[in-house]
Coordinates of C-alpha atoms in Angstrom, one line a residue:
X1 CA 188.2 -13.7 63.9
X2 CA 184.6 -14.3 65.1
X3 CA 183.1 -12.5 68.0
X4 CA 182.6 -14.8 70.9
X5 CA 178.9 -15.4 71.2
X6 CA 178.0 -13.2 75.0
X7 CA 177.4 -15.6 77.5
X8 CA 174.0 -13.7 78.6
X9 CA 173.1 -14.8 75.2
X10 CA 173.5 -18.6 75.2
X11 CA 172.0 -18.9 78.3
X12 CA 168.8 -17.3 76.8
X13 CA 168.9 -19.7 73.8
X14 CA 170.0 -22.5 76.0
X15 CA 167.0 -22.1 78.0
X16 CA 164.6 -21.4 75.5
X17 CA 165.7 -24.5 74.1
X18 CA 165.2 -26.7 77.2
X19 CA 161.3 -24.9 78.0
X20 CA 160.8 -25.8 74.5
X21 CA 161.4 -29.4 74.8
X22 CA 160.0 -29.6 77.7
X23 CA 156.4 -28.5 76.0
X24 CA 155.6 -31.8 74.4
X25 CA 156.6 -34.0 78.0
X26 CA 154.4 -31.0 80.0
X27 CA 151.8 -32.3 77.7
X28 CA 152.5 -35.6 78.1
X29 CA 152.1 -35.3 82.1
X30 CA 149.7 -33.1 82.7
X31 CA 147.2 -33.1 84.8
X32 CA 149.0 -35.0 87.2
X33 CA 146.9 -33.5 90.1
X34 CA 142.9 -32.6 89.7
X35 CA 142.0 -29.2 88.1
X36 CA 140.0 -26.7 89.2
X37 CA 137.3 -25.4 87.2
X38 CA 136.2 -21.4 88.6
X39 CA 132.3 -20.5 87.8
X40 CA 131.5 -16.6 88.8
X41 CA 128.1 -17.6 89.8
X42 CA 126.3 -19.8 92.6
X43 CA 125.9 -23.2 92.8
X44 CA 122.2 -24.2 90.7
X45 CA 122.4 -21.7 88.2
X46 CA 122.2 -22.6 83.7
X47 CA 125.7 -21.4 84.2
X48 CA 127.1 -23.7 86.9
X49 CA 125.0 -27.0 86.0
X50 CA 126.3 -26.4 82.1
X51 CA 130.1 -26.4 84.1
X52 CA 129.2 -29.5 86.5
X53 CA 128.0 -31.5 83.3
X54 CA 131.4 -30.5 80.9
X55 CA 133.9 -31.0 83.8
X56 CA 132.5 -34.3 84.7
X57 CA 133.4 -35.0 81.1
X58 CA 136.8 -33.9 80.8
X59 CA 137.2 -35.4 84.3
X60 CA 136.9 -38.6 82.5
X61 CA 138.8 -38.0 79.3
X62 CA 141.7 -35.7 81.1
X63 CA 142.4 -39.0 84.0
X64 CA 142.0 -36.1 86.4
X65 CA 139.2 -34.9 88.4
X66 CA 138.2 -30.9 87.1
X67 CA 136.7 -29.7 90.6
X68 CA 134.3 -26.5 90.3
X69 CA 135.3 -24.1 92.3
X70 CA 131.9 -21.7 92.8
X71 CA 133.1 -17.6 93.2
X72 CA 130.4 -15.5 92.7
X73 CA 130.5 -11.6 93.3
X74 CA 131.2 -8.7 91.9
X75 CA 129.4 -9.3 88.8
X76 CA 131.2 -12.5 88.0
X77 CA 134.5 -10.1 88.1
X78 CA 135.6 -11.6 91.7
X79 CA 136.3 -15.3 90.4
X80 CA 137.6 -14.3 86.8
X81 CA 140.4 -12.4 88.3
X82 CA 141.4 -15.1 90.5
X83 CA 142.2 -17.3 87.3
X84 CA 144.0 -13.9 85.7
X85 CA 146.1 -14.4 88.9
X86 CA 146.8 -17.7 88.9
X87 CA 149.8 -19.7 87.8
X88 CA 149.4 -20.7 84.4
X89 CA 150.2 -24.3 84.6
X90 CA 146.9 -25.2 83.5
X91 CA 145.6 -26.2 87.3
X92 CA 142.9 -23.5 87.5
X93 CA 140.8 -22.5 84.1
X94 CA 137.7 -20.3 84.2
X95 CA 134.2 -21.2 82.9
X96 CA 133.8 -17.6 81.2
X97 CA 130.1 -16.0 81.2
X98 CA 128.9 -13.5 78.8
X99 CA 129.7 -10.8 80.8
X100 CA 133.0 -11.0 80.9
X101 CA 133.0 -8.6 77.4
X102 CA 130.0 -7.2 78.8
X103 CA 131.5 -5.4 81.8
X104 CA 134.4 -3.6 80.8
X105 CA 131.4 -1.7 78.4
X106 CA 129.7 -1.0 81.2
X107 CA 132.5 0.5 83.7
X108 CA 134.9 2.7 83.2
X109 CA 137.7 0.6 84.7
X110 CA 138.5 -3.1 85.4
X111 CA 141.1 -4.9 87.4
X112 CA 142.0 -7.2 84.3
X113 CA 141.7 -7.1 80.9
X114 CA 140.2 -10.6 79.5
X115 CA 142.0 -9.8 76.1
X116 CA 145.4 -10.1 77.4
X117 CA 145.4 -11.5 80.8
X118 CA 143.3 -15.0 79.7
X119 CA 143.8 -17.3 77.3
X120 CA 140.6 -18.7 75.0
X121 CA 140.5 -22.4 74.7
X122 CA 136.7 -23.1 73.2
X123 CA 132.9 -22.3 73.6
X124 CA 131.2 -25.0 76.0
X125 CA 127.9 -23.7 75.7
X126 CA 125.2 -21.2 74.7
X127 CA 122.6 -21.0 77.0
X128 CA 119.5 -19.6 75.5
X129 CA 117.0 -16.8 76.8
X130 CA 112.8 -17.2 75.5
X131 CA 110.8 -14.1 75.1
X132 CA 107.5 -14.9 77.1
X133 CA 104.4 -13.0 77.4
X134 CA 101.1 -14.2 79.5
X135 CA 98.8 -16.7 78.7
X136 CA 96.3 -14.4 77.6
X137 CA 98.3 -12.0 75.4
X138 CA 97.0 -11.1 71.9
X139 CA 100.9 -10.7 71.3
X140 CA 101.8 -14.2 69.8
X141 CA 105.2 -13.8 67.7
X142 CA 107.9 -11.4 68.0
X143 CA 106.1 -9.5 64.7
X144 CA 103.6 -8.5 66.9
X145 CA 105.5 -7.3 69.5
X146 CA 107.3 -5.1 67.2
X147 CA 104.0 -3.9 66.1
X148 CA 102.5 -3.3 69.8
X149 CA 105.5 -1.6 71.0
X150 CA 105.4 1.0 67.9
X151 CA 101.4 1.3 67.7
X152 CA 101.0 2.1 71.4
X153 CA 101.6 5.5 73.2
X154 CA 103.4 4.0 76.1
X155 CA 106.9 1.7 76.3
X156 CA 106.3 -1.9 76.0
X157 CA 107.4 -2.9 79.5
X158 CA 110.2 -5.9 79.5
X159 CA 111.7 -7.1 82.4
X160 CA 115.1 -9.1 83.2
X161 CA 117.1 -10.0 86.1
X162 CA 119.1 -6.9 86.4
X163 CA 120.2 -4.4 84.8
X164 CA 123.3 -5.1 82.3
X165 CA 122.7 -8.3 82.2
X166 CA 122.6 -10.4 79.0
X167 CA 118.8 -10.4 79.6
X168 CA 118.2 -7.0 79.6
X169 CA 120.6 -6.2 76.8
X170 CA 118.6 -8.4 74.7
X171 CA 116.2 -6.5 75.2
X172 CA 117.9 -3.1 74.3
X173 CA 119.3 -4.9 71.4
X174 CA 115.9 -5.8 70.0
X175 CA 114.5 -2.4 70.6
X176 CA 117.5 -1.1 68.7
X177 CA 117.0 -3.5 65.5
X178 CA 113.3 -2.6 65.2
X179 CA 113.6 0.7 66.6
X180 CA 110.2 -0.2 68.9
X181 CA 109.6 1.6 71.8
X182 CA 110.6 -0.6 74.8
X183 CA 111.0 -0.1 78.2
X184 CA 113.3 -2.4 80.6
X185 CA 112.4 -2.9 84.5
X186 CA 114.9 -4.7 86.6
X187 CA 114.6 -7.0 89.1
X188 CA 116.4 -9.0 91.7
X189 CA 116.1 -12.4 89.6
X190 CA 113.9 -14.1 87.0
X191 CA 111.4 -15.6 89.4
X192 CA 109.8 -12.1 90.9
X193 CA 109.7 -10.8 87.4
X194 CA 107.9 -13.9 85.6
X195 CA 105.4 -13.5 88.2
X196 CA 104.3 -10.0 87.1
X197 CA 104.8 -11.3 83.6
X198 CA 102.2 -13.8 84.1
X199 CA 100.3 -12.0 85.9
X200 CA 99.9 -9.3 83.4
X201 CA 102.3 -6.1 85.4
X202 CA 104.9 -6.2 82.5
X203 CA 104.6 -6.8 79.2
X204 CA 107.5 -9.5 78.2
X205 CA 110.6 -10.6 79.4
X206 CA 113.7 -12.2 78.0
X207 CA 114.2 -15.3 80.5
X208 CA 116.3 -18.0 80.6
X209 CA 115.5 -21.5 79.1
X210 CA 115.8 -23.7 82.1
X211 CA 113.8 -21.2 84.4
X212 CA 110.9 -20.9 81.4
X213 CA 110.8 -24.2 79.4
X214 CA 108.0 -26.1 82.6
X215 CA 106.0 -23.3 82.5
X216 CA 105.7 -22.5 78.7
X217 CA 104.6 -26.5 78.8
X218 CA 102.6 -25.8 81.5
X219 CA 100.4 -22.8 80.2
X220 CA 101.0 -20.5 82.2
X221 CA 103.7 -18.3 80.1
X222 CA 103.3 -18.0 76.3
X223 CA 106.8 -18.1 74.5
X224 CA 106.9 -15.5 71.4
X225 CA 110.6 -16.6 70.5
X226 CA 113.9 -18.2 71.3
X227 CA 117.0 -15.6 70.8
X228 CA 119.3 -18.5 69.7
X229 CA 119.7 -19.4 66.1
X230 CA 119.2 -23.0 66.7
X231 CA 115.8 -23.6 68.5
X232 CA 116.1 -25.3 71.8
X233 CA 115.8 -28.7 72.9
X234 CA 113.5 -28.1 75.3
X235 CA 111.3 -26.2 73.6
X236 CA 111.3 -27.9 69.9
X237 CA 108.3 -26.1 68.6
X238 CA 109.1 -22.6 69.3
X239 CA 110.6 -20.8 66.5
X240 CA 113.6 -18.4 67.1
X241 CA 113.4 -15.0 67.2
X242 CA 115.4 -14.8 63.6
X243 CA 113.6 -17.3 62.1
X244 CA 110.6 -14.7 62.4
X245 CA 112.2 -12.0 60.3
X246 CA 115.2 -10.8 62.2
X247 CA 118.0 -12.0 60.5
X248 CA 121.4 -12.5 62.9
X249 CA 119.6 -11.9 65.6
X250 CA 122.0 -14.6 67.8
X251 CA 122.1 -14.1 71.7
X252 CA 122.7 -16.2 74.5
X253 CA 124.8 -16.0 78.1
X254 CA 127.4 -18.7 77.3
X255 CA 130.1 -20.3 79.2
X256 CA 133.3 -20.9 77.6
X257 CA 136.8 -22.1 79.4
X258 CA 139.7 -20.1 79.6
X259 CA 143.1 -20.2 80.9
X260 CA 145.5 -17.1 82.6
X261 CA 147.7 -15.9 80.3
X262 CA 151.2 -17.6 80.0
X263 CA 149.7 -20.9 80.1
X264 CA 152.1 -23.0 77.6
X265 CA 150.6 -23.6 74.0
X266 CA 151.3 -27.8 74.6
X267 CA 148.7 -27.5 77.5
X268 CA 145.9 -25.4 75.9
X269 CA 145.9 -27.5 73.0
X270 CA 145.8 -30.8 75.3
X271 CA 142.7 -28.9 76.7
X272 CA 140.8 -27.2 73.7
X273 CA 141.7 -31.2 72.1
X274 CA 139.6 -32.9 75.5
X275 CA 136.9 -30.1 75.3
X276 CA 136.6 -30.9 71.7
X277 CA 136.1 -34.6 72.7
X278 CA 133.5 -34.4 75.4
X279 CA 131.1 -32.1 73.0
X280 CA 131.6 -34.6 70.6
X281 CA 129.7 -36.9 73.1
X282 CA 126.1 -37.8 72.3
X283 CA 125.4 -38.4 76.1
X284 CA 126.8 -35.0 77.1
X285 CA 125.1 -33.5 74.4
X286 CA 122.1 -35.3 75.7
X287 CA 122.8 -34.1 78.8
X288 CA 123.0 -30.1 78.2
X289 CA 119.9 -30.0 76.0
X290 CA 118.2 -31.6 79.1
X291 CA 119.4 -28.8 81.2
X292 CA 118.5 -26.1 79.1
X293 CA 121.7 -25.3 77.4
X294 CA 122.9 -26.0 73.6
X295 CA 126.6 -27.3 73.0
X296 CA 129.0 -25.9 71.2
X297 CA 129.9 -27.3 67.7
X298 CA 133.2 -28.7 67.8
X299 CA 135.4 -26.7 65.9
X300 CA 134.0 -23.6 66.8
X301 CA 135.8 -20.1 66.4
X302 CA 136.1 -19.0 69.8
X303 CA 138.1 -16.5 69.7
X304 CA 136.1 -15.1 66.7
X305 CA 132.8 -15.3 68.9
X306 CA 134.5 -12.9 72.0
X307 CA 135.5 -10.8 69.4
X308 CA 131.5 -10.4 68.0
X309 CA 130.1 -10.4 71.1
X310 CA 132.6 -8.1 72.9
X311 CA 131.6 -5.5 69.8
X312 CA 128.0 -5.9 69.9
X313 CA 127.5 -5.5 73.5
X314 CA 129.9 -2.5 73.4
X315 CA 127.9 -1.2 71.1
X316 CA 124.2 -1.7 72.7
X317 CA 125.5 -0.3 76.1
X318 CA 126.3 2.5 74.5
X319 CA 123.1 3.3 72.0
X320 CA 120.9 2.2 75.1
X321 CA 122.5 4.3 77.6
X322 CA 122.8 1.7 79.9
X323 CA 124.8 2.5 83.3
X324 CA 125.5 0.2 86.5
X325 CA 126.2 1.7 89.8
X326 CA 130.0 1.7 90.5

């Protein structure tokens, strides 16, 4: 005689059956209430105008407003763990920066763990950083500074806007590839260290295209190379930084979206579907290179690209020695 199936059991199947029909008409519905979009930086920043631009996007395509949500602090930690927290219904998503695989390198512990408590949906953008010298430099391309920094006695002095940022990694990680002799100074943001750039007091720094592309135009910085490796609208006629001899050399801070784990497959699709749709946009593609940032392809391996990145910068906080304070 057979066993009578435990009731425990059909309820299980029973219900598994019911969420999974219920996918495809979750799809179907949602967003049925505006979405907000969480950026772990300011308002003004390449980060948060490159969010403002994309959600305004999938505002449009998605029949839903995508509201951003600005929660800086902590070093961008305070905002992503508000979307590893949040119901995952698809209602809050995270515009990821760079250093969300940069910081659990550089602590020794984290409140979340971006590999299993988010969800990757797609790349939004790269946003480039320009190696610029002064005006009056004799270094002119990033050959020479590989020569200066290994002819002279003393460090090549580079600055960035903090220590273990993507900035001053980029740094590191060019030191590393060329084994030159390179020094980093932080500072509290780009503008006080393009001054003493300009002004002669350091030697380089690794700055941000949006913050560097009016005054490379202008004169009054000299731009050695861009650390993409596509060059950047804004600055058409500067070669990039691999393009000079340094093959693979690829670095950007980049915004990508993300949603908290658990967030059904129907929805993320829907959502990696209407990101794919609003890169394809010539305006908002229009619109990004204007602001300093480069789309992403559409298409893109995402989840391949955190896995590179989250490897290399492991690997250059390490070999550099770089420490934060706790």
């Amino acid at each position: 005689m057979q066993k009578r199936q435990p009731a425990v059991s059909r309820r299980f199947v029973l219900s598994g059956m019911a969420a999974t029909m219920a996918c495809p008409a979750l799809a179907q519905s949602y967003p049925a209430k505006p979405v907000t979009l969480i950026v772990t930086f300011a308002a003004g920043g390449g980060v948060d105008v490159t969010a403002r631009l994309i959600a305004e996007s999938l505002s449009q395509i998605l029949g839903q407003r995508v509201i951003i949500d600005n929660r800086g602090g902590g070093a961008t930690m305070t905002g992503t763990q508000a979307v590893t927290k949040a119901d995952p219904d698809g209602y809050m998503l995270l515009a990821a920066p760079t250093t969300m695989v940069i910081n659990p390198a550089l602590r020794a512990s984290m409140p979340f763990d971006w590999r299993s408590d988010l969800v990757p949906i797609g790349l939004m953008a790269k946003l480039p950083f320009v190696v610029v010298t002064r005006p009056d430099s004799p270094v002119n391309t990033m050959k020479d500074l590989e020569a200066l920094a290994k002819k002279r006695p003393e460090p090549v002095l580079f600055a960035s806007g903090g220590t273990g940022t993507v900035a001053h990694l980029a740094g590191e990680l060019f030191a590393m590839r060329t084994g030159s002799k390179m020094q980093h100074v932080p500072y509290r943001g780009e503008g006080p260290s393009l001054a003493d750039v300009a002004g002669g007091a350091l030697d380089v720094t690794f700055a941000t295209l949006a913050a560097v592309a009016g005054q490379v135009e202008g004169g009054s910085l000299k731009a050695l190379g861009v650390t993409t490796s596509e060059r950047a609208g804004l600055l058409p006629k500067v070669p990039t930084v691999a393009e000079q001899g340094y093959a693979d050399f690829d670095v950007s801070a980049w915004v990508g979206l993300m949603a908290p784990k658990g967030t059904p497959a129907a929805l993320t699709e829907k959502l990696r579907a209407a990101l794919a749709t609003a890169l394809g946009d010539a305006e908002l593609q229009r619109k990004l290179a204007a602001s300093g940032s480069i789309p992403a392809a559409v298409g893109f391996d995402f989840d391949g690209f955190l896995k590179r990145e989250s490897e290399i910068w492991s690997k250059v906080v390490k070999e550099a020695g770089v420490k934060v304070d706790p």
